Structure formats: C-alpha cells, structure tokens
C-alpha cells in the first residue's frame, strides 16, 4: 500500500510562489502516473498537473506557464512549483498516484485511475 503525504502549503500574497512536495512511501513502479489536484470550498475537485514514468507532463489550462510539476525518483518525491499565484489558486492541494498506467487524458481531467491519495495541504492566496 503506497502512502502519499503532501508538504509545503501555506499562505502567500498574490504574485508569490510556493513549492509543494509529495513524499511517496515507495516509488519503484515502472509504470505510473502521479498528479496534483485541488479542491476549493464549494467547488469540484480539479486536476492541476500530472507526470508519468515517461516524464510526460500535462497541465490544466488555468496553471500553464505558472506551475511546474516535477519528480525526484531517487527521493520518492513529487513536486509542484507554483509561481505567479492568484487568489483563485487557493484550495486544498492533493497528491495522487495511479500505479498501473502512464498518464492519459482522463488522468488529469477526472483523476481516473488515481487509486492513492494524500490528505492534502492547504494553499491560501491573498489579494
């Protein structure tokens, strides 16, 4: 059973940056898709970014050019660098993993196949 734990949330002003980390209890799968998702109060969960075992990345339109997803396999860690933050980026951010397949369109759009989820880290952006 893989466990995921997010770190790095906090409160910053608009225009600022935050770097989220997700520590995975293991990262030895040859094929996987990992991603960041977020959910604001009263809103549905939305995909932010995904990365898979091939290194292919995908981003929500709302974060393209501002957020960067990356991974350090040696340290079993997933990252999300968030720059030029906006108040609308405020949400609980979750790390998730699909350990069977590389990412596909449904991975980001619906979190399909993401069987493992962290408990989340809160990001609050003030205007």
PDB file of C-alpha atoms in Angstrom:
ATOM      1  CA  UNK A   1       0.000   0.000   0.000  1.00  0.00           C
ATOM      2  CA  UNK A   2       1.586   3.265  -1.139  1.00  0.00           C
ATOM      3  CA  UNK A   3       1.190   6.211   1.168  1.00  0.00           C
ATOM      4  CA  UNK A   4       1.376   9.804  -0.004  1.00  0.00           C
ATOM      5  CA  UNK A   5       1.943  12.868   2.158  1.00  0.00           C
ATOM      6  CA  UNK A   6       1.911  16.451   0.991  1.00  0.00           C
ATOM      7  CA  UNK A   7       4.034  19.298   2.339  1.00  0.00           C
ATOM      8  CA  UNK A   8       4.583  22.928   1.564  1.00  0.00           C
ATOM      9  CA  UNK A   9       1.207  24.566   1.705  1.00  0.00           C
ATOM     10  CA  UNK A  10       0.786  27.948   3.280  1.00  0.00           C
ATOM     11  CA  UNK A  11      -0.423  31.493   2.878  1.00  0.00           C
ATOM     12  CA  UNK A  12       1.159  33.922   0.451  1.00  0.00           C
ATOM     13  CA  UNK A  13       0.154  37.088  -1.322  1.00  0.00           C
ATOM     14  CA  UNK A  14      -0.896  37.160  -4.938  1.00  0.00           C
ATOM     15  CA  UNK A  15       2.099  37.073  -7.227  1.00  0.00           C
ATOM     16  CA  UNK A  16       4.094  34.967  -4.812  1.00  0.00           C
ATOM     17  CA  UNK A  17       5.365  31.418  -5.084  1.00  0.00           C
ATOM     18  CA  UNK A  18       5.037  28.153  -3.228  1.00  0.00           C
ATOM     19  CA  UNK A  19       6.583  24.749  -3.744  1.00  0.00           C
ATOM     20  CA  UNK A  20       4.552  21.716  -2.790  1.00  0.00           C
ATOM     21  CA  UNK A  21       6.124  18.346  -2.154  1.00  0.00           C
ATOM     22  CA  UNK A  22       4.587  14.902  -2.021  1.00  0.00           C
ATOM     23  CA  UNK A  23       6.517  12.146  -0.328  1.00  0.00           C
ATOM     24  CA  UNK A  24       5.663   8.645  -1.509  1.00  0.00           C
ATOM     25  CA  UNK A  25       6.357   5.650   0.665  1.00  0.00           C
ATOM     26  CA  UNK A  26       7.729   3.931  -2.417  1.00  0.00           C
ATOM     27  CA  UNK A  27       8.465   4.928  -5.996  1.00  0.00           C
ATOM     28  CA  UNK A  28       9.643   1.713  -7.552  1.00  0.00           C
ATOM     29  CA  UNK A  29       6.896   1.174 -10.078  1.00  0.00           C
ATOM     30  CA  UNK A  30       7.996   1.036 -13.709  1.00  0.00           C
ATOM     31  CA  UNK A  31       4.738   2.490 -14.976  1.00  0.00           C
ATOM     32  CA  UNK A  32       2.821   5.163 -13.107  1.00  0.00           C
ATOM     33  CA  UNK A  33       1.029   8.440 -13.303  1.00  0.00           C
ATOM     34  CA  UNK A  34       1.215  10.942 -10.484  1.00  0.00           C
ATOM     35  CA  UNK A  35      -0.545  14.217 -10.192  1.00  0.00           C
ATOM     36  CA  UNK A  36      -1.665  17.213  -8.233  1.00  0.00           C
ATOM     37  CA  UNK A  37      -5.316  18.008  -7.773  1.00  0.00           C
ATOM     38  CA  UNK A  38      -7.048  20.775  -5.882  1.00  0.00           C
ATOM     39  CA  UNK A  39     -10.410  21.497  -4.392  1.00  0.00           C
ATOM     40  CA  UNK A  40     -11.657  24.846  -3.224  1.00  0.00           C
ATOM     41  CA  UNK A  41     -14.589  25.158  -0.800  1.00  0.00           C
ATOM     42  CA  UNK A  42     -17.872  24.668  -2.616  1.00  0.00           C
ATOM     43  CA  UNK A  43     -16.174  23.629  -5.838  1.00  0.00           C
ATOM     44  CA  UNK A  44     -15.463  20.330  -7.509  1.00  0.00           C
ATOM     45  CA  UNK A  45     -12.031  18.799  -7.459  1.00  0.00           C
ATOM     46  CA  UNK A  46      -9.948  19.711 -10.470  1.00  0.00           C
ATOM     47  CA  UNK A  47      -6.762  18.364 -11.927  1.00  0.00           C
ATOM     48  CA  UNK A  48      -3.769  20.696 -11.787  1.00  0.00           C
ATOM     49  CA  UNK A  49      -0.883  18.735 -13.312  1.00  0.00           C
ATOM     50  CA  UNK A  50       0.268  15.204 -13.977  1.00  0.00           C
ATOM     51  CA  UNK A  51       3.556  13.475 -14.720  1.00  0.00           C
ATOM     52  CA  UNK A  52       4.246   9.861 -15.538  1.00  0.00           C
ATOM     53  CA  UNK A  53       7.029   7.316 -15.758  1.00  0.00           C
ATOM     54  CA  UNK A  54       7.994   8.582 -19.231  1.00  0.00           C
ATOM     55  CA  UNK A  55       8.380  12.112 -17.900  1.00  0.00           C
ATOM     56  CA  UNK A  56       5.417  13.346 -19.881  1.00  0.00           C
ATOM     57  CA  UNK A  57       3.589  16.217 -18.209  1.00  0.00           C
ATOM     58  CA  UNK A  58       0.157  17.725 -18.574  1.00  0.00           C
ATOM     59  CA  UNK A  59      -1.315  20.864 -17.060  1.00  0.00           C
ATOM     60  CA  UNK A  60      -4.675  22.441 -16.578  1.00  0.00           C
ATOM     61  CA  UNK A  61      -5.086  25.493 -18.792  1.00  0.00           C
ATOM     62  CA  UNK A  62      -5.529  27.673 -15.722  1.00  0.00           C
ATOM     63  CA  UNK A  63      -1.991  26.934 -14.488  1.00  0.00           C
ATOM     64  CA  UNK A  64       0.003  26.566 -17.694  1.00  0.00           C
ATOM     65  CA  UNK A  65       3.077  28.761 -17.671  1.00  0.00           C
ATOM     66  CA  UNK A  66       2.826  29.324 -13.916  1.00  0.00           C
ATOM     67  CA  UNK A  67       3.051  25.850 -12.360  1.00  0.00           C
ATOM     68  CA  UNK A  68       5.656  23.163 -12.961  1.00  0.00           C
ATOM     69  CA  UNK A  69       5.349  19.532 -11.926  1.00  0.00           C
ATOM     70  CA  UNK A  70       8.498  17.501 -11.423  1.00  0.00           C
ATOM     71  CA  UNK A  71       9.705  14.385  -9.680  1.00  0.00           C
ATOM     72  CA  UNK A  72      12.781  13.100  -7.915  1.00  0.00           C
ATOM     73  CA  UNK A  73      12.577   9.339  -8.179  1.00  0.00           C
ATOM     74  CA  UNK A  74      15.653   8.829  -6.047  1.00  0.00           C
ATOM     75  CA  UNK A  75      13.909  10.596  -3.187  1.00  0.00           C
ATOM     76  CA  UNK A  76      10.419   9.255  -3.891  1.00  0.00           C
ATOM     77  CA  UNK A  77       9.150  12.798  -4.133  1.00  0.00           C
ATOM     78  CA  UNK A  78       6.782  14.680  -6.393  1.00  0.00           C
ATOM     79  CA  UNK A  79       6.906  18.472  -6.605  1.00  0.00           C
ATOM     80  CA  UNK A  80       4.681  21.295  -7.745  1.00  0.00           C
ATOM     81  CA  UNK A  81       6.366  24.659  -8.188  1.00  0.00           C
ATOM     82  CA  UNK A  82       3.701  27.343  -8.200  1.00  0.00           C
ATOM     83  CA  UNK A  83       4.607  30.838  -9.376  1.00  0.00           C
ATOM     84  CA  UNK A  84       2.580  33.970 -10.032  1.00  0.00           C
ATOM     85  CA  UNK A  85      -0.060  32.732  -7.652  1.00  0.00           C
ATOM     86  CA  UNK A  86      -3.570  34.136  -7.839  1.00  0.00           C
ATOM     87  CA  UNK A  87      -6.353  34.186  -5.246  1.00  0.00           C
ATOM     88  CA  UNK A  88      -8.248  31.678  -7.376  1.00  0.00           C
ATOM     89  CA  UNK A  89      -5.419  29.183  -6.808  1.00  0.00           C
ATOM     90  CA  UNK A  90      -6.476  28.951  -3.164  1.00  0.00           C
ATOM     91  CA  UNK A  91      -7.535  25.391  -2.413  1.00  0.00           C
ATOM     92  CA  UNK A  92      -6.621  22.168  -0.705  1.00  0.00           C
ATOM     93  CA  UNK A  93      -3.999  20.530  -2.882  1.00  0.00           C
ATOM     94  CA  UNK A  94      -3.801  16.765  -3.094  1.00  0.00           C
ATOM     95  CA  UNK A  95      -1.173  14.427  -4.448  1.00  0.00           C
ATOM     96  CA  UNK A  96      -2.407  11.279  -6.170  1.00  0.00           C
ATOM     97  CA  UNK A  97      -0.988   8.228  -7.904  1.00  0.00           C
ATOM     98  CA  UNK A  98      -2.028   5.637 -10.456  1.00  0.00           C
ATOM     99  CA  UNK A  99       0.450   2.765 -10.179  1.00  0.00           C
ATOM    100  CA  UNK A 100      -0.779   0.752 -13.133  1.00  0.00           C
ATOM    101  CA  UNK A 101      -0.658   3.042 -16.145  1.00  0.00           C
ATOM    102  CA  UNK A 102       1.129   6.032 -17.583  1.00  0.00           C
ATOM    103  CA  UNK A 103      -0.994   9.161 -17.695  1.00  0.00           C
ATOM    104  CA  UNK A 104      -3.764   9.552 -20.239  1.00  0.00           C
ATOM    105  CA  UNK A 105      -6.343  12.263 -20.853  1.00  0.00           C
ATOM    106  CA  UNK A 106      -8.579  11.076 -18.071  1.00  0.00           C
ATOM    107  CA  UNK A 107      -5.782  11.211 -15.531  1.00  0.00           C
ATOM    108  CA  UNK A 108      -5.806  14.999 -15.302  1.00  0.00           C
ATOM    109  CA  UNK A 109      -9.377  15.701 -16.268  1.00  0.00           C
ATOM    110  CA  UNK A 110     -11.051  13.337 -13.857  1.00  0.00           C
ATOM    111  CA  UNK A 111      -8.366  11.767 -11.754  1.00  0.00           C
ATOM    112  CA  UNK A 112      -9.353   8.440 -13.272  1.00  0.00           C
ATOM    113  CA  UNK A 113      -7.166   5.613 -12.152  1.00  0.00           C
ATOM    114  CA  UNK A 114      -5.753   7.552  -9.226  1.00  0.00           C
ATOM    115  CA  UNK A 115      -6.087   4.942  -6.542  1.00  0.00           C
ATOM    116  CA  UNK A 116      -3.840   6.564  -3.954  1.00  0.00           C
ATOM    117  CA  UNK A 117      -4.369   9.994  -2.449  1.00  0.00           C
ATOM    118  CA  UNK A 118      -2.695  12.087   0.183  1.00  0.00           C
ATOM    119  CA  UNK A 119      -4.599  14.019   2.832  1.00  0.00           C
ATOM    120  CA  UNK A 120      -3.857  17.369   1.256  1.00  0.00           C
ATOM    121  CA  UNK A 121      -2.076  20.599   2.040  1.00  0.00           C
ATOM    122  CA  UNK A 122      -3.843  23.955   2.179  1.00  0.00           C
ATOM    123  CA  UNK A 123      -2.817  26.829  -0.075  1.00  0.00           C
ATOM    124  CA  UNK A 124      -4.246  30.273   0.590  1.00  0.00           C
ATOM    125  CA  UNK A 125      -3.501  33.218  -1.680  1.00  0.00           C
ATOM    126  CA  UNK A 126      -4.463  36.688  -0.519  1.00  0.00           C
ATOM    127  CA  UNK A 127      -5.071  39.591  -2.876  1.00  0.00           C
TER     128      UNK A 127
END
